[in-house]
Amino acid sequence: MLKWFSADLHIHTVLSPCAELDMGPINIVETAGKLGLDIIGITDHNSAANVAAVMDRAAQKDLVVIGGVEVQTREEVHVLCLFPDLDQLLAYAVFIRERLPRVPNRPEVFGDQVVVNGEEEILYFEKTLLISSVTASLEEVVAEALTYGGLVIPAHVDRPSFSILSNLGFVPPELAVAALEIAWPERMPDILSRYPDLERYCFVSFSDAHSISQLKRGFCTYFYLQEPTFIEIKKALAGHEGRKVVIGPLSEVN
Ligand SMILES: [Zn+2]
Ligand SMILES: [Zn+2]
């Protein structure tokens, strides 16, 4: 039987230099529970080093964690790449790492990049700045993600920077994207009137939270699924076998 699951698949942790230090696994999992989210996605900039910690933490709760990474391509386009399991994700993360310029982070300017475990103990500080563009093109980033069984969602397409529409001006029709993420769903009519070709894409909206307060936004994306798994999410984004996706208001459960 199919039922609705609420999901926020674009969440940063303390590993992203621009994220607040309240974005540790304990806080993220606890807040997701309070918000009634069934599925969360962890997508730090160009790294997946904190995904295992959030998965560890969520294992004690009724919360599904999908592992991913928000890649910044050579064109400065942000894309969410989500994977069926941690092994596939970490293999893909190696590909991204090898293409990340070795620019040292300057914590006093960009913020700390903290790798933690599920108990929020600091394991180490990531020294390479994670918010550079990788040397791989959008096309290469997408193609490689697909070889690891991933699905790709261009992030915040309606934002004026770091988005596929701001930087390329269009979504290349041959690019194998599973959906498009819109930051402000209330602006959907405006986006579709400016870019009528996007009508054929599935749209999702996630928090892109860099702080706990940003997790508590008014809406999220609901997936109509058999069970809250990666494979079911993939089917829903494709509209297969009665699965579907809608953006709707998020109601806090307690
Ligand atoms: Zn982004
Ligand atoms: Zn983001």
CSV table of C-alpha atoms and ligand atoms in Angstrom, one decimal:
chain,number,residue,atom,x,y,z
A,1,MET,CA,0.0,0.0,0.0
A,2,LEU,CA,1.3,3.4,-0.9
A,3,LYS,CA,1.4,6.2,1.7
A,4,TRP,CA,2.8,9.7,2.0
A,5,PHE,CA,6.2,10.3,3.5
A,6,SER,CA,7.6,13.8,4.3
A,7,ALA,CA,11.1,14.4,3.1
A,8,ASP,CA,13.8,17.1,3.3
A,9,LEU,CA,16.7,15.9,1.2
A,10,HIS,CA,18.9,18.9,1.2
A,11,ILE,CA,20.5,19.5,4.6
A,12,HIS,CA,24.0,20.7,5.5
A,13,THR,CA,26.0,19.7,8.6
A,14,VAL,CA,28.8,21.3,10.5
A,15,LEU,CA,31.1,20.0,7.7
A,16,SER,CA,29.9,22.8,5.4
A,17,PRO,CA,31.9,25.9,6.3
A,18,CYS,CA,28.8,28.1,5.8
A,19,ALA,CA,26.7,26.0,8.2
A,20,GLU,CA,26.1,26.9,11.8
A,21,LEU,CA,27.8,24.8,14.5
A,22,ASP,CA,24.3,23.7,15.7
A,23,MET,CA,24.1,21.4,12.6
A,24,GLY,CA,25.4,18.3,14.4
A,25,PRO,CA,23.9,14.9,14.0
A,26,ILE,CA,22.1,15.0,17.4
A,27,ASN,CA,20.4,18.3,16.7
A,28,ILE,CA,19.5,17.4,13.1
A,29,VAL,CA,17.9,14.1,14.0
A,30,GLU,CA,16.1,15.5,17.0
A,31,THR,CA,14.7,18.5,15.0
A,32,ALA,CA,13.7,16.3,12.1
A,33,GLY,CA,11.7,14.2,14.5
A,34,LYS,CA,10.0,17.2,16.0
A,35,LEU,CA,9.1,18.4,12.5
A,36,GLY,CA,7.6,15.0,11.7
A,37,LEU,CA,10.0,14.4,8.8
A,38,ASP,CA,10.1,10.7,7.7
A,39,ILE,CA,13.2,11.0,5.4
A,40,ILE,CA,16.1,13.4,5.4
A,41,GLY,CA,19.0,13.8,3.0
A,42,ILE,CA,22.5,14.9,4.1
A,43,THR,CA,24.2,16.9,1.4
A,44,ASP,CA,27.3,18.9,2.4
A,45,HIS,CA,29.3,20.8,-0.2
A,46,ASN,CA,31.6,18.6,-2.1
A,47,SER,CA,32.0,16.0,0.7
A,48,ALA,CA,30.1,13.2,2.3
A,49,ALA,CA,32.2,12.8,5.4
A,50,ASN,CA,29.4,13.5,7.9
A,51,VAL,CA,26.7,11.3,6.4
A,52,ALA,CA,27.7,8.2,8.4
A,53,ALA,CA,27.4,10.1,11.6
A,54,VAL,CA,23.9,11.3,10.9
A,55,MET,CA,22.9,7.7,9.8
A,56,ASP,CA,24.4,6.4,13.1
A,57,ARG,CA,22.3,8.8,15.1
A,58,ALA,CA,19.1,8.2,13.1
A,59,ALA,CA,19.5,4.5,13.5
A,60,GLN,CA,18.1,4.8,17.0
A,61,LYS,CA,15.0,6.7,15.7
A,62,ASP,CA,12.3,6.2,13.2
A,63,LEU,CA,14.0,8.4,10.6
A,64,VAL,CA,15.5,7.4,7.2
A,65,VAL,CA,18.7,9.1,6.1
A,66,ILE,CA,19.6,9.3,2.4
A,67,GLY,CA,23.2,10.0,1.9
A,68,GLY,CA,24.3,12.6,-0.7
A,69,VAL,CA,26.6,15.4,-1.6
A,70,GLU,CA,25.9,18.9,-3.1
A,71,VAL,CA,28.5,19.2,-5.8
A,72,GLN,CA,29.6,22.6,-7.1
A,73,THR,CA,30.5,21.9,-10.8
A,74,ARG,CA,33.0,23.6,-12.9
A,75,GLU,CA,30.2,25.9,-14.1
A,76,GLU,CA,29.5,26.9,-10.5
A,77,VAL,CA,26.2,25.0,-10.6
A,78,HIS,CA,25.0,23.3,-7.5
A,79,VAL,CA,23.6,19.8,-7.9
A,80,LEU,CA,22.3,17.4,-5.3
A,81,CYS,CA,23.6,13.8,-5.9
A,82,LEU,CA,21.9,11.2,-3.7
A,83,PHE,CA,22.9,7.6,-3.5
A,84,PRO,CA,21.3,4.2,-2.6
A,85,ASP,CA,23.8,3.4,0.1
A,86,LEU,CA,26.8,4.7,2.0
A,87,ASP,CA,29.3,2.6,-0.1
A,88,GLN,CA,28.1,4.0,-3.4
A,89,LEU,CA,28.1,7.5,-1.9
A,90,LEU,CA,31.6,7.3,-0.5
A,91,ALA,CA,33.0,5.9,-3.8
A,92,TYR,CA,31.4,8.9,-5.6
A,93,ALA,CA,32.8,11.2,-3.0
A,94,VAL,CA,36.3,10.0,-3.9
A,95,PHE,CA,35.7,11.1,-7.5
A,96,ILE,CA,34.6,14.5,-6.3
A,97,ARG,CA,37.5,14.8,-3.9
A,98,GLU,CA,40.0,14.1,-6.6
A,99,ARG,CA,38.6,17.0,-8.6
A,100,LEU,CA,38.4,19.5,-5.7
A,101,PRO,CA,41.1,22.2,-5.9
A,102,ARG,CA,43.6,21.9,-3.0
A,103,VAL,CA,42.7,25.4,-1.6
A,104,PRO,CA,43.1,25.4,2.2
A,105,ASN,CA,40.1,26.5,4.2
A,106,ARG,CA,40.4,29.7,6.2
A,107,PRO,CA,38.1,29.1,9.1
A,108,GLU,CA,38.2,32.8,10.2
A,109,VAL,CA,36.8,33.7,6.8
A,110,PHE,CA,34.6,30.7,5.7
A,111,GLY,CA,34.0,28.9,9.0
A,112,ASP,CA,35.1,25.6,10.4
A,113,GLN,CA,34.6,22.3,8.5
A,114,VAL,CA,34.0,19.8,11.2
A,115,VAL,CA,33.9,16.0,10.8
A,116,VAL,CA,32.1,14.4,13.7
A,117,ASN,CA,30.7,11.0,14.8
A,118,GLY,CA,27.1,10.2,15.8
A,119,GLU,CA,27.8,11.4,19.3
A,120,GLU,CA,28.9,14.8,18.0
A,121,GLU,CA,32.5,14.2,19.0
A,122,ILE,CA,34.9,16.0,16.7
A,123,LEU,CA,37.0,13.5,14.6
A,124,TYR,CA,38.9,16.1,12.7
A,125,PHE,CA,38.7,19.4,10.9
A,126,GLU,CA,38.6,19.2,7.1
A,127,LYS,CA,41.5,21.3,5.9
A,128,THR,CA,40.6,21.7,2.2
A,129,LEU,CA,38.0,24.3,1.4
A,130,LEU,CA,34.9,22.5,0.4
A,131,ILE,CA,33.1,25.4,-1.3
A,132,SER,CA,35.3,25.6,-4.4
A,133,SER,CA,34.1,24.4,-7.8
A,134,VAL,CA,35.3,21.0,-8.7
A,135,THR,CA,37.2,20.7,-12.0
A,136,ALA,CA,34.5,18.3,-13.5
A,137,SER,CA,31.8,19.7,-15.7
A,138,LEU,CA,28.1,19.4,-14.9
A,139,GLU,CA,27.8,16.7,-17.5
A,140,GLU,CA,30.7,14.7,-16.0
A,141,VAL,CA,29.4,15.2,-12.4
A,142,VAL,CA,26.0,13.8,-13.5
A,143,ALA,CA,27.3,11.0,-15.6
A,144,GLU,CA,29.6,9.8,-12.7
A,145,ALA,CA,26.8,9.9,-10.2
A,146,LEU,CA,24.6,7.7,-12.4
A,147,THR,CA,27.4,5.1,-12.6
A,148,TYR,CA,27.2,4.7,-8.8
A,149,GLY,CA,23.4,4.3,-9.0
A,150,GLY,CA,22.8,7.9,-7.8
A,151,LEU,CA,20.1,10.4,-8.7
A,152,VAL,CA,20.8,14.0,-9.5
A,153,ILE,CA,18.7,17.0,-8.7
A,154,PRO,CA,20.0,20.5,-9.7
A,155,ALA,CA,19.7,22.6,-6.6
A,156,HIS,CA,17.7,25.8,-6.0
A,157,VAL,CA,17.2,26.4,-9.7
A,158,ASP,CA,15.4,29.6,-9.0
A,159,ARG,CA,18.2,31.2,-7.1
A,160,PRO,CA,20.2,34.0,-8.7
A,161,SER,CA,23.6,32.3,-8.2
A,162,PHE,CA,25.1,28.8,-8.1
A,163,SER,CA,22.0,27.5,-10.0
A,164,ILE,CA,21.6,25.8,-13.4
A,165,LEU,CA,19.3,28.5,-14.6
A,166,SER,CA,21.3,31.5,-13.4
A,167,ASN,CA,24.6,30.1,-14.7
A,168,LEU,CA,23.5,28.2,-17.9
A,169,GLY,CA,20.2,29.8,-18.6
A,170,PHE,CA,18.5,26.5,-19.3
A,171,VAL,CA,18.4,22.8,-18.3
A,172,PRO,CA,20.2,20.9,-21.1
A,173,PRO,CA,17.4,18.5,-22.3
A,174,GLU,CA,19.8,15.5,-22.5
A,175,LEU,CA,21.0,16.0,-18.9
A,176,ALA,CA,19.7,13.0,-16.9
A,177,VAL,CA,18.3,14.8,-13.9
A,178,ALA,CA,15.6,13.1,-11.7
A,179,ALA,CA,14.0,16.4,-10.6
A,180,LEU,CA,14.6,20.1,-10.1
A,181,GLU,CA,14.8,21.7,-6.7
A,182,ILE,CA,13.0,25.0,-6.3
A,183,ALA,CA,13.9,27.2,-3.3
A,184,TRP,CA,10.7,29.2,-3.2
A,185,PRO,CA,7.8,27.0,-4.4
A,186,GLU,CA,5.5,30.0,-4.3
A,187,ARG,CA,7.4,31.3,-7.3
A,188,MET,CA,6.7,28.2,-9.4
A,189,PRO,CA,4.2,30.0,-11.7
A,190,ASP,CA,6.7,32.7,-12.4
A,191,ILE,CA,9.5,30.2,-13.1
A,192,LEU,CA,7.3,28.2,-15.5
A,193,SER,CA,6.1,31.3,-17.3
A,194,ARG,CA,9.8,32.3,-17.8
A,195,TYR,CA,11.0,28.8,-18.6
A,196,PRO,CA,8.0,26.9,-20.1
A,197,ASP,CA,10.3,24.0,-21.1
A,198,LEU,CA,10.6,23.1,-17.4
A,199,GLU,CA,7.0,22.0,-17.3
A,200,ARG,CA,8.1,18.4,-18.1
A,201,TYR,CA,10.3,18.1,-14.9
A,202,CYS,CA,9.3,16.9,-11.5
A,203,PHE,CA,9.8,19.7,-8.9
A,204,VAL,CA,10.8,19.2,-5.3
A,205,SER,CA,11.6,21.7,-2.6
A,206,PHE,CA,13.9,21.2,0.4
A,207,SER,CA,15.2,23.4,3.2
A,208,ASP,CA,18.9,23.7,2.1
A,209,ALA,CA,19.2,24.2,5.9
A,210,HIS,CA,22.6,25.6,7.1
A,211,SER,CA,21.2,26.1,10.7
A,212,ILE,CA,18.6,24.4,12.8
A,213,SER,CA,16.2,27.4,12.5
A,214,GLN,CA,16.3,27.0,8.7
A,215,LEU,CA,15.1,23.4,9.0
A,216,LYS,CA,11.9,24.7,10.4
A,217,ARG,CA,10.5,26.2,7.2
A,218,GLY,CA,6.9,26.1,6.3
A,219,PHE,CA,6.8,23.4,3.7
A,220,CYS,CA,8.5,20.2,2.5
A,221,THR,CA,8.2,17.6,-0.3
A,222,TYR,CA,5.9,14.7,0.2
A,223,PHE,CA,6.6,11.4,-1.5
A,224,TYR,CA,3.8,8.8,-2.1
A,225,LEU,CA,5.7,5.5,-1.6
A,226,GLN,CA,5.4,1.9,-0.6
A,227,GLU,CA,8.2,2.4,1.9
A,228,PRO,CA,10.7,5.2,2.7
A,229,THR,CA,13.6,3.9,0.6
A,230,PHE,CA,16.0,5.4,-2.0
A,231,ILE,CA,14.5,3.1,-4.7
A,232,GLU,CA,11.0,4.2,-4.0
A,233,ILE,CA,12.0,7.9,-4.0
A,234,LYS,CA,13.6,7.3,-7.4
A,235,LYS,CA,10.4,5.7,-8.7
A,236,ALA,CA,8.3,8.6,-7.3
A,237,LEU,CA,10.4,11.2,-9.0
A,238,ALA,CA,9.9,9.4,-12.2
A,239,GLY,CA,6.2,9.0,-11.6
A,240,HIS,CA,6.4,5.2,-11.9
A,241,GLU,CA,3.8,2.7,-10.6
A,242,GLY,CA,1.5,5.2,-8.9
A,243,ARG,CA,4.3,6.8,-6.9
A,244,LYS,CA,4.2,10.6,-6.9
A,245,VAL,CA,5.6,13.8,-5.4
A,246,VAL,CA,4.0,17.0,-4.2
A,247,ILE,CA,5.4,20.1,-2.4
A,248,GLY,CA,3.2,20.9,0.5
A,249,PRO,CA,3.0,22.6,3.9
A,250,LEU,CA,5.0,21.0,6.8
A,251,SER,CA,3.1,20.7,10.0
A,252,GLU,CA,5.2,20.4,13.2
A,253,VAL,CA,4.1,17.3,15.2
A,254,ASN,CA,5.2,18.4,18.7
B,1,ZN,ZN,23.6,25.2,-3.0
B,2,ZN,ZN,22.9,23.5,-0.1
